[in-house]
Coordinates of C-alpha atoms and ligand atoms in Angstrom, one line a residue:
M20 CA 0.0 0.0 0.0
S21 CA 1.4 3.4 -0.8
E22 CA 1.2 6.1 1.8
W23 CA 0.3 8.9 -0.5
W24 CA -1.6 10.8 2.2
K25 CA 1.6 11.5 4.1
E26 CA 2.8 14.1 1.7
E27 CA -0.4 15.9 1.1
V28 CA -2.1 18.8 2.8
V29 CA -5.8 18.3 3.6
Y30 CA -8.3 21.2 3.4
Q31 CA -11.5 20.8 5.3
I32 CA -14.7 22.2 3.8
Y33 CA -17.8 22.8 5.8
P34 CA -20.1 22.9 2.8
R35 CA -22.9 24.9 4.3
S36 CA -20.5 27.8 4.9
F37 CA -18.1 27.7 2.0
C38 CA -19.6 29.1 -1.1
D39 CA -23.2 29.6 -2.2
S40 CA -23.7 29.4 -6.0
N41 CA -27.5 30.0 -6.2
G42 CA -28.2 32.7 -3.7
D43 CA -30.3 30.7 -1.2
G44 CA -27.8 31.5 1.6
I45 CA -26.5 28.0 1.9
G46 CA -23.1 26.8 0.5
D47 CA -23.3 24.1 -2.1
L48 CA -21.3 21.7 -4.3
P49 CA -21.3 24.0 -7.4
G50 CA -19.9 26.6 -5.1
I51 CA -17.1 24.3 -4.0
I52 CA -16.4 23.5 -7.7
S53 CA -16.1 27.2 -8.5
K54 CA -13.3 27.5 -5.9
L55 CA -11.2 24.4 -6.9
D56 CA -8.6 26.6 -8.7
E57 CA -8.0 28.6 -5.5
L58 CA -7.5 25.3 -3.6
K59 CA -5.1 24.1 -6.2
A60 CA -3.2 27.3 -6.0
L61 CA -3.0 27.0 -2.3
G62 CA -1.4 23.6 -2.7
V63 CA -3.8 21.2 -1.1
G64 CA -4.0 17.6 -2.3
I65 CA -7.0 16.3 -0.3
L66 CA -10.4 17.9 0.2
W67 CA -12.4 16.7 3.2
L68 CA -16.0 17.5 2.9
S69 CA -18.0 17.6 6.1
P70 CA -21.2 15.6 5.5
V71 CA -23.2 16.4 2.3
Y72 CA -25.6 13.5 2.7
A73 CA -29.4 13.8 3.0
S74 CA -30.1 15.0 6.5
P75 CA -32.7 16.9 8.4
N76 CA -29.8 19.1 9.7
E77 CA -30.4 18.8 13.4
D78 CA -26.6 18.7 13.6
N79 CA -25.8 20.1 10.1
G80 CA -25.4 16.8 8.3
Y81 CA -23.9 14.8 11.2
D82 CA -27.4 13.3 11.4
I83 CA -27.8 11.3 8.1
S84 CA -31.1 10.2 6.8
D85 CA -29.8 8.6 3.6
Y86 CA -26.2 7.7 3.1
R87 CA -26.5 7.3 -0.7
A88 CA -28.1 10.6 -1.4
V89 CA -26.8 14.2 -1.6
N90 CA -28.6 16.8 0.5
P91 CA -30.6 18.7 -2.1
E92 CA -29.5 22.0 -0.4
Y93 CA -26.0 21.2 -1.6
G94 CA -26.8 19.8 -5.1
N95 CA -27.3 16.4 -6.5
M96 CA -25.3 13.3 -7.4
D97 CA -24.2 14.8 -10.7
D98 CA -22.7 17.7 -8.9
M99 CA -20.9 15.3 -6.6
D100 CA -19.5 13.3 -9.6
R101 CA -18.4 16.6 -11.2
L102 CA -16.7 17.7 -8.1
I103 CA -14.8 14.4 -7.8
A104 CA -13.8 14.6 -11.5
E105 CA -12.9 18.3 -11.5
A106 CA -10.9 18.0 -8.3
K107 CA -9.0 15.0 -9.8
E108 CA -8.1 17.1 -12.9
R109 CA -6.4 19.4 -10.5
G110 CA -4.6 16.7 -8.6
I111 CA -6.9 16.9 -5.7
R112 CA -8.6 13.9 -4.0
V113 CA -11.9 14.1 -2.3
I114 CA -12.7 12.4 1.0
M115 CA -16.0 12.3 2.7
D116 CA -17.2 12.3 6.3
L117 CA -18.3 8.9 7.4
V118 CA -20.8 9.2 10.3
I119 CA -21.6 5.7 11.3
N120 CA -21.9 5.9 15.1
H121 CA -25.4 7.1 14.7
T122 CA -28.0 7.9 12.1
S123 CA -30.7 10.6 12.0
T124 CA -33.9 9.5 13.6
A125 CA -35.4 10.3 10.2
H126 CA -33.4 7.5 8.6
P127 CA -35.7 4.7 7.4
W128 CA -33.9 2.1 9.5
F129 CA -34.7 4.1 12.6
Q130 CA -38.3 4.7 11.6
A131 CA -38.8 1.0 10.9
S132 CA -37.0 0.1 14.2
R133 CA -39.6 1.9 16.2
D134 CA -41.8 -1.1 15.7
P135 CA -40.6 -3.7 18.2
A136 CA -41.4 -6.5 15.6
S137 CA -39.3 -4.9 12.8
P138 CA -36.2 -6.6 11.5
Y139 CA -34.5 -3.3 12.1
R140 CA -35.4 -3.2 15.8
N141 CA -31.9 -4.4 16.8
Y142 CA -30.1 -1.8 14.6
Y143 CA -30.4 0.6 17.5
Y144 CA -30.3 0.4 21.3
W145 CA -33.9 0.2 22.4
R146 CA -34.4 -0.3 26.2
E147 CA -37.3 -0.1 28.5
G148 CA -36.6 1.9 31.6
T149 CA -37.1 0.1 34.9
N150 CA -39.6 1.5 37.5
G151 CA -40.0 4.7 35.5
K152 CA -36.2 5.3 35.5
L153 CA -33.9 5.7 32.5
P154 CA -32.1 2.6 31.3
N155 CA -28.8 3.9 32.7
N156 CA -27.0 7.0 34.1
W157 CA -24.9 7.8 31.1
T158 CA -24.5 11.4 30.0
G159 CA -24.3 12.6 26.4
F160 CA -21.7 14.6 24.5
F161 CA -24.0 17.5 24.2
G162 CA -25.0 17.5 27.9
G163 CA -27.9 15.8 29.8
S164 CA -29.0 12.2 29.5
C165 CA -28.4 10.2 26.4
W166 CA -31.8 8.4 26.4
A167 CA -34.9 9.6 24.6
Y168 CA -38.3 8.1 25.0
D169 CA -40.3 7.2 22.0
D170 CA -44.1 6.9 22.6
R171 CA -44.7 4.7 19.6
S172 CA -42.1 2.2 20.8
R173 CA -42.9 2.6 24.5
A174 CA -39.1 2.4 25.0
Y175 CA -36.0 4.6 25.2
Y176 CA -33.3 4.7 22.5
L177 CA -29.7 5.6 23.1
H178 CA -28.2 8.8 21.6
L179 CA -24.7 9.8 22.7
F180 CA -25.2 13.1 20.8
A181 CA -28.4 15.0 20.0
P182 CA -31.8 13.3 20.5
H183 CA -32.1 13.2 16.7
Q184 CA -28.9 11.2 16.4
A185 CA -29.7 7.6 17.4
D186 CA -26.7 5.3 18.1
L187 CA -26.3 2.3 15.8
N188 CA -26.0 -1.1 17.5
Y189 CA -23.0 -3.0 16.2
H190 CA -23.9 -6.0 18.2
E191 CA -26.3 -6.5 15.3
P192 CA -24.0 -7.9 12.5
K193 CA -26.2 -6.5 9.7
V194 CA -25.3 -3.0 10.7
L195 CA -21.6 -3.4 9.7
E196 CA -22.7 -5.1 6.5
E197 CA -24.8 -2.1 5.6
V198 CA -21.8 0.2 6.4
K199 CA -19.6 -1.8 4.1
E200 CA -22.0 -1.4 1.2
I201 CA -22.1 2.3 1.8
L202 CA -18.3 2.5 1.7
R203 CA -18.2 0.7 -1.6
F204 CA -21.0 2.9 -3.0
W205 CA -18.8 6.0 -2.5
L206 CA -15.4 4.4 -3.2
D207 CA -16.8 3.2 -6.5
R208 CA -17.7 6.8 -7.4
G209 CA -14.1 7.8 -6.9
I210 CA -13.9 9.0 -3.3
A211 CA -10.4 8.7 -2.0
G212 CA -11.2 7.9 1.6
F213 CA -13.0 9.0 4.7
R214 CA -12.8 11.1 7.8
C215 CA -14.5 8.9 10.3
D216 CA -16.7 10.7 12.8
V217 CA -16.3 9.7 16.5
I218 CA -15.0 6.4 15.2
N219 CA -13.6 5.1 18.5
I220 CA -16.9 4.8 20.3
L221 CA -18.8 2.5 17.9
W222 CA -18.7 -0.5 20.2
K223 CA -20.6 -0.4 23.5
D224 CA -19.6 -3.4 25.6
S225 CA -22.7 -3.2 27.8
L226 CA -25.3 -0.6 28.9
Q227 CA -24.5 -0.8 32.6
S228 CA -24.6 2.4 34.7
S229 CA -21.1 3.8 35.5
P230 CA -19.5 5.7 38.3
K231 CA -20.3 9.4 37.9
K232 CA -17.7 11.4 36.1
A233 CA -17.1 15.1 35.6
V234 CA -17.3 14.6 31.9
L235 CA -19.3 11.8 30.2
T236 CA -20.5 9.2 32.7
G237 CA -20.6 5.9 30.9
S238 CA -17.7 6.5 28.6
D239 CA -15.8 3.5 30.1
H240 CA -18.3 1.3 28.3
Y241 CA -17.5 2.5 24.8
L242 CA -14.1 4.3 24.5
S243 CA -11.7 2.5 22.1
L244 CA -12.8 -1.0 23.0
E245 CA -11.7 -4.2 21.3
G246 CA -15.0 -4.4 19.5
T247 CA -14.3 -1.2 17.8
H248 CA -10.8 -2.3 16.8
R249 CA -12.4 -5.4 15.2
I250 CA -14.8 -3.3 13.2
L251 CA -12.1 -1.0 12.0
R252 CA -10.1 -3.9 10.7
E253 CA -13.0 -5.1 8.7
I254 CA -13.6 -1.7 7.3
R255 CA -9.9 -1.5 6.4
N256 CA -10.1 -4.6 4.3
I257 CA -12.4 -2.7 1.9
L258 CA -10.5 0.5 2.0
D259 CA -7.3 -1.3 1.1
E260 CA -8.9 -2.6 -2.1
Y261 CA -9.2 1.0 -3.2
D262 CA -5.9 2.4 -1.8
A263 CA -8.2 4.7 0.2
F264 CA -7.3 6.8 3.2
T265 CA -8.8 7.2 6.6
V266 CA -8.4 9.6 9.4
G267 CA -10.4 8.8 12.6
E268 CA -11.9 11.4 14.8
T269 CA -11.1 9.7 18.1
V270 CA -12.5 11.3 21.2
F271 CA -10.7 11.2 24.6
V272 CA -7.7 9.2 23.3
D273 CA -4.2 9.3 24.8
T274 CA -1.1 8.6 22.7
K275 CA -1.2 4.9 23.6
Q276 CA -4.7 4.5 22.2
A277 CA -3.9 6.7 19.2
C278 CA -1.1 4.3 18.4
D279 CA -3.4 1.3 18.8
L280 CA -5.8 2.8 16.4
S281 CA -3.3 4.0 13.8
A282 CA -0.2 1.8 13.9
P283 CA 0.3 0.6 10.2
E284 CA 0.8 -3.1 11.2
R285 CA -2.6 -3.1 13.0
R286 CA -4.4 -2.2 9.8
E287 CA -7.1 0.0 11.3
L288 CA -7.0 3.8 10.7
N289 CA -4.2 5.6 8.9
M290 CA -4.1 8.5 11.4
V291 CA -6.3 10.0 14.1
F292 CA -7.3 13.3 15.4
G293 CA -6.2 13.6 19.1
F294 CA -7.7 16.3 21.3
E295 CA -5.2 16.8 24.0
H296 CA -3.6 19.9 22.4
M297 CA -7.1 21.4 21.8
E298 CA -7.9 21.2 25.5
C299 CA -4.8 23.2 26.6
D300 CA -6.9 26.3 27.2
Q301 CA -10.0 24.6 28.8
R302 CA -10.4 23.4 32.3
I303 CA -13.5 21.3 31.9
V304 CA -13.8 20.5 28.3
K305 CA -16.0 23.0 26.5
W306 CA -17.4 24.8 29.5
F307 CA -14.9 27.1 31.1
K308 CA -12.3 28.9 29.2
T309 CA -9.1 29.7 31.0
D310 CA -6.1 31.6 29.7
F311 CA -4.1 30.1 27.0
H312 CA -0.7 28.8 28.0
P313 CA 1.6 28.2 25.0
A314 CA 3.7 25.8 27.0
R315 CA 0.7 23.5 27.5
L316 CA 0.0 23.5 23.8
A317 CA 3.6 22.8 23.0
K318 CA 3.9 20.1 25.6
A319 CA 0.9 18.3 24.3
L320 CA 2.0 18.6 20.7
S321 CA 5.6 17.4 21.6
R322 CA 4.3 14.4 23.4
W323 CA 2.2 13.4 20.5
Q324 CA 5.1 14.1 18.1
Q325 CA 7.4 11.8 20.1
Q326 CA 4.9 9.0 20.9
V327 CA 2.7 8.7 17.8
P328 CA 4.5 7.6 14.6
W329 CA 2.3 9.6 12.2
N330 CA 0.1 12.5 13.4
T331 CA -2.6 14.7 12.1
L332 CA -1.6 18.3 12.5
Y333 CA -4.6 20.6 13.1
L334 CA -5.6 23.7 15.0
E335 CA -9.1 24.1 13.7
N336 CA -12.1 22.3 12.5
H337 CA -15.9 22.9 12.4
D338 CA -16.2 22.1 16.1
Q339 CA -13.5 24.3 17.5
P340 CA -13.1 28.1 17.9
R341 CA -10.8 29.8 15.5
S342 CA -7.1 29.3 16.3
V343 CA -6.1 33.0 15.9
S344 CA -8.7 34.0 18.5
R345 CA -7.7 31.2 20.8
F346 CA -3.9 30.9 20.5
G347 CA -3.0 34.2 18.8
S348 CA -1.9 37.5 20.3
A349 CA -4.5 40.3 20.3
R350 CA -1.7 42.8 19.5
Y351 CA -0.1 40.8 16.7
P352 CA -2.9 38.8 15.2
I353 CA -1.4 38.4 11.7
H354 CA 2.0 37.5 12.9
S355 CA 0.6 35.0 15.3
A356 CA -1.6 33.5 12.6
K357 CA 1.6 33.1 10.5
L358 CA 3.4 31.6 13.5
L359 CA 0.7 29.0 14.0
A360 CA 0.9 28.2 10.3
T361 CA 4.7 27.8 10.6
M362 CA 4.1 25.3 13.4
L363 CA 1.4 23.5 11.5
F364 CA 3.5 22.8 8.4
T365 CA 6.8 22.0 10.1
L366 CA 5.7 19.4 12.7
K367 CA 5.7 15.8 11.6
G368 CA 2.4 14.5 10.2
T369 CA -0.3 15.4 7.7
P370 CA -1.5 19.0 8.0
F371 CA -5.1 19.9 7.9
I372 CA -6.4 23.4 7.1
Y373 CA -9.9 24.3 8.0
Q374 CA -11.6 26.7 5.6
G375 CA -10.9 30.3 6.5
Q376 CA -7.9 29.5 8.6
E377 CA -5.6 30.4 5.7
I378 CA -6.9 34.0 5.8
G379 CA -7.0 34.2 9.6
M380 CA -10.8 34.2 10.1
T381 CA -11.6 34.8 13.7
N382 CA -14.4 33.8 16.2
F383 CA -17.8 35.2 15.5
D384 CA -18.9 38.7 16.4
F385 CA -22.3 37.6 17.7
T386 CA -23.6 39.3 20.8
S387 CA -26.4 36.9 21.9
M388 CA -27.7 33.4 21.8
A389 CA -30.3 34.4 19.3
Q390 CA -27.6 34.5 16.6
V391 CA -26.3 31.0 17.4
Q392 CA -27.6 27.9 15.7
D393 CA -25.3 25.1 16.9
V394 CA -27.2 22.3 18.6
E395 CA -24.4 21.8 21.1
S396 CA -24.4 25.4 22.2
R397 CA -28.2 25.5 22.4
N398 CA -28.3 22.4 24.5
I399 CA -25.6 23.7 26.9
D400 CA -27.5 27.0 27.1
A401 CA -30.7 25.2 28.0
L402 CA -28.9 23.1 30.6
L403 CA -27.4 26.1 32.2
R404 CA -30.7 27.9 32.2
S405 CA -32.3 24.9 34.0
W406 CA -29.6 25.4 36.7
H407 CA -30.7 29.1 36.8
V408 CA -27.4 30.5 35.5
P409 CA -28.2 34.1 34.4
A410 CA -28.2 34.9 30.7
R411 CA -25.1 37.1 30.7
Q412 CA -23.1 34.4 32.5
R413 CA -24.4 31.7 30.1
W414 CA -23.3 33.8 27.1
R415 CA -19.9 34.4 28.7
M416 CA -19.4 30.7 28.9
I417 CA -20.8 29.7 25.5
A418 CA -19.5 32.5 23.2
P419 CA -15.8 31.7 23.3
T420 CA -16.3 27.9 22.8
S421 CA -19.4 27.7 20.6
R422 CA -18.9 25.6 17.5
D423 CA -20.6 28.4 15.4
N424 CA -17.3 30.3 15.8
A425 CA -15.9 28.1 13.1
R426 CA -19.1 28.0 11.0
T427 CA -19.7 31.6 10.0
P428 CA -19.5 31.9 6.2
M429 CA -16.2 32.0 4.4
Q430 CA -15.0 35.5 3.7
W431 CA -14.2 35.7 0.0
T432 CA -14.5 39.4 -0.9
V433 CA -15.4 42.9 0.4
E434 CA -18.8 42.6 -1.3
P435 CA -21.9 42.3 0.9
Q436 CA -22.1 39.1 2.8
A437 CA -18.3 38.7 2.1
G438 CA -19.1 37.4 -1.3
F439 CA -20.3 34.1 0.2
T440 CA -23.9 34.5 -1.1
T441 CA -26.0 37.0 -2.9
G442 CA -28.9 36.1 -0.6
T443 CA -29.2 36.0 3.2
P444 CA -26.6 33.7 4.7
W445 CA -27.9 30.9 6.9
L446 CA -25.5 32.0 9.7
G447 CA -24.3 35.6 10.2
V448 CA -21.1 36.7 8.4
N449 CA -18.4 38.2 10.6
G450 CA -18.3 42.0 10.2
N451 CA -14.6 41.9 9.9
Y452 CA -14.8 40.5 6.3
R453 CA -14.1 44.1 5.1
F454 CA -10.5 43.6 6.1
V455 CA -10.3 39.8 6.6
N456 CA -11.1 38.3 3.1
Y457 CA -9.6 36.1 0.5
A458 CA -9.6 38.5 -2.5
S459 CA -7.5 41.2 -0.8
Q460 CA -5.1 38.7 0.7
K461 CA -4.6 37.1 -2.7
E462 CA -3.3 40.5 -4.0
N463 CA -1.1 41.2 -1.0
P464 CA 2.2 39.5 -1.1
D465 CA 2.6 39.8 2.7
S466 CA -0.7 38.3 3.5
L467 CA -1.4 35.2 5.6
L468 CA -2.8 33.5 2.5
N469 CA 0.5 34.0 0.6
Y470 CA 2.4 32.9 3.6
Y471 CA 0.5 29.6 3.4
K472 CA 1.4 29.4 -0.2
Q473 CA 5.1 29.6 0.7
L474 CA 4.9 27.1 3.5
I475 CA 3.1 24.3 1.7
P476 CA 5.6 23.9 -1.1
L477 CA 8.4 24.3 1.4
R478 CA 7.1 21.3 3.3
R479 CA 6.4 19.3 0.2
G480 CA 9.8 19.8 -1.2
S481 CA 11.7 18.8 1.9
E482 CA 12.2 15.1 2.9
T483 CA 13.4 16.4 6.2
L484 CA 10.2 18.4 6.9
L485 CA 8.1 15.5 5.7
F486 CA 9.8 12.6 7.3
G487 CA 12.7 13.9 9.5
S488 CA 12.6 13.0 13.2
F489 CA 11.2 15.5 15.8
E490 CA 13.2 16.7 18.8
P491 CA 11.9 19.4 21.1
L492 CA 14.5 22.1 22.0
R493 CA 12.6 24.4 24.2
I494 CA 9.0 24.5 25.6
S495 CA 8.0 27.6 27.6
D496 CA 5.2 30.1 27.6
E497 CA 7.4 32.4 25.5
V498 CA 9.2 30.1 23.1
F499 CA 8.5 26.7 21.5
A500 CA 11.5 25.5 19.5
Y501 CA 12.1 22.1 17.9
R502 CA 14.3 20.5 15.4
R503 CA 13.5 18.2 12.5
V504 CA 16.4 16.0 11.6
G505 CA 16.9 14.3 8.3
T506 CA 19.8 13.0 6.3
G507 CA 22.6 15.5 6.0
E508 CA 20.5 18.4 7.2
A509 CA 18.3 19.6 10.1
Y510 CA 15.6 22.3 10.4
T511 CA 15.2 24.3 13.5
V512 CA 11.9 26.0 14.0
V513 CA 11.6 28.7 16.6
L514 CA 8.3 30.1 17.6
N515 CA 8.1 33.2 19.8
F516 CA 4.6 33.0 21.2
S517 CA 5.1 36.2 23.3
D518 CA 4.5 39.8 22.7
K519 CA 8.0 40.6 23.6
P520 CA 11.3 40.2 21.7
Q521 CA 13.2 37.0 22.7
R522 CA 16.8 36.2 22.3
V523 CA 17.4 32.5 21.4
P524 CA 20.7 30.5 21.0
Y525 CA 19.7 28.6 17.8
V526 CA 21.7 28.9 14.6
G527 CA 21.3 28.1 11.0
E528 CA 20.6 29.6 7.6
L529 CA 17.3 31.5 7.6
V530 CA 14.7 29.8 5.3
L531 CA 11.6 31.7 6.3
S532 CA 10.6 34.4 8.9
N533 CA 7.0 35.3 9.3
Y534 CA 8.2 39.0 9.4
G535 CA 9.4 38.6 5.9
Y536 CA 13.0 39.2 7.1
N537 CA 15.9 37.8 5.2
R538 CA 18.4 38.2 8.1
Y539 CA 18.5 36.3 11.4
D540 CA 20.7 37.2 14.3
G541 CA 19.1 35.2 17.2
L542 CA 16.7 38.0 18.3
L543 CA 13.1 37.3 17.5
Q544 CA 10.5 40.0 17.3
P545 CA 7.1 39.7 19.1
C546 CA 5.3 36.7 17.7
E547 CA 8.1 36.0 15.2
S548 CA 8.7 32.5 13.9
V549 CA 11.7 31.4 12.0
I550 CA 12.7 28.3 10.1
L551 CA 16.4 27.7 10.1
R552 CA 18.3 25.1 8.1
E553 CA 21.7 23.6 8.9
R554 CA 23.7 21.2 6.9
M555 CA 24.9 18.4 9.1
D556 CA 28.6 18.9 8.3
D557 CA 28.5 22.4 9.7
H558 CA 26.0 21.3 12.4
V559 CA 26.9 22.6 15.8
K560 CA 24.9 21.2 18.6
T561 CA 22.8 23.8 20.4
K562 CA 20.6 23.6 23.4
Ligands
ISL3 O1 -17.6 19.5 19.7 C1 -16.9 18.8 20.4 C2 -15.7 19.5 20.9 O2 -15.7 20.8 20.7 C3 -17.0 17.4 20.6 O3 -17.6 17.1 21.8 C4 -17.7 16.8 19.5 O4 -19.0 16.6 19.7 C5 -17.0 15.5 19.3 O5 -15.7 15.7 18.9 C6 -17.7 14.7 18.1 O6 -17.7 15.4 17.0 C7 -18.2 14.9 15.8 O7 -19.4 14.2 16.0 C8 -20.5 14.9 16.3 C9 -20.7 16.2 15.5 O8 -21.7 17.0 16.1 C10 -19.4 16.9 15.3 O9 -19.6 18.0 14.4 C11 -18.4 16.0 14.8 O10 -17.2 16.6 14.4 C12 -21.7 14.0 16.2 O11 -21.8 13.5 14.9
CA4 CA1 -26.9 27.3 -2.3

């Protein structure tokens, strides 16, 4: 099997918010096709589409009602075929989101399963509560219990996410057989692989109650269990027939579990998304934001770099706030966005760009819950309200972490609605589009976008940046420095996360500074990042 996905850069598209071609305010497939030249110019080799399947959109497509149909809001199957073909012409492969932990409750399987006599009954977890109590004490990812009662069934069904996302029951062997057919359906159309949604929680070993936990009571019954490993190996057999690629979204994994899920010889996933570095600024996941400590981010990243053979490199996705708002300096936003990009493309692994990251899109400018649509934010808000938390306080907790921060429409131009749509966008456009937009950055040689366009070929053209080993040099709240060592050469990357100049002892020939400098003397400006190169023969060991 070739490992083509190691050298590529992935670009994630959240279709609803990317580009609207017909003025209905919703991004769509023809809109994506119209931007393929831009993506090619950026240097991406893989496009990951968040779900475009038929869906009632309770969770914007992560609730699928037909795995073989395109959501009409986004286009039709011809558009999908055209997207795959046009991307291929430009050397870009398309991967899809595979959401198989749950289906929408509107899916025909679920509708049929509501009848206890149906052959589909066992596709889901139906349980009667005992003595008027819920079947167990588990909590869901979006807060509250993960059981919903269905009057018609006179029973509860399990939903680890929103009530409209019913968990599939993999103890029923037919479920996996259905999934395999779905995989073939898309692979035969030319899809190059899948990003697998919450893929390490498929197998539930039992539905027993669990000891109460701060986050997610019950997770000991489904996180990365042997049953899941077995399913992944079966799926992999099919993927290998097509030389297809998988990246697993794996929740709550440590480096050991990440290795178990992605080690090549185990033949499960090719790589996984870990979350440890994304939790470096949050005390209890999602709920309370504390200050950002660069050393914590660097420490988590370093550990993964050293312990996991091949990583995903990401700082954003459709569930996370924008990286520049989170990890960047308010005084030096552009330099810090460039610094973060430097880090993204010089660590070891496959880099992922989330739409808008390449132009430094920021968190939303919304001022109240009324502007938010995300089901997770709405659930958390309702839960906090039930605890009598005042509205202002609720907003202060939700605004910085809401998933809608990442979902505001892509900012293409200075035209109304940022050129995303000629109609009314489904979610508000950030007012900063007048100065944060694609068109003006394309023209400006010093822009973040053009900095990405320098970094991507630099990585691609260097065996050392692609495959060289990783060694941390310094981890502090001011400076994160590391070395990538290859044959005959080494790169030293120095990132000054602070707002103050920093003197560092590292040497080498300057390859790239995010200040655009062409001289380096060991003194870094606020939020300056440098990439230095040394040939091994003149290599002097530095600390
Ligand atoms: O959003 C989160 C962290 O900010 C997580 O709790 C998230 O719900 C989890 O990572 C799973 O995410 C994936 O599956 C969900 C879907 O809502 C997310 O958009 C998707 O990325 C359910 O399908
Ligand atoms: Ca549209």
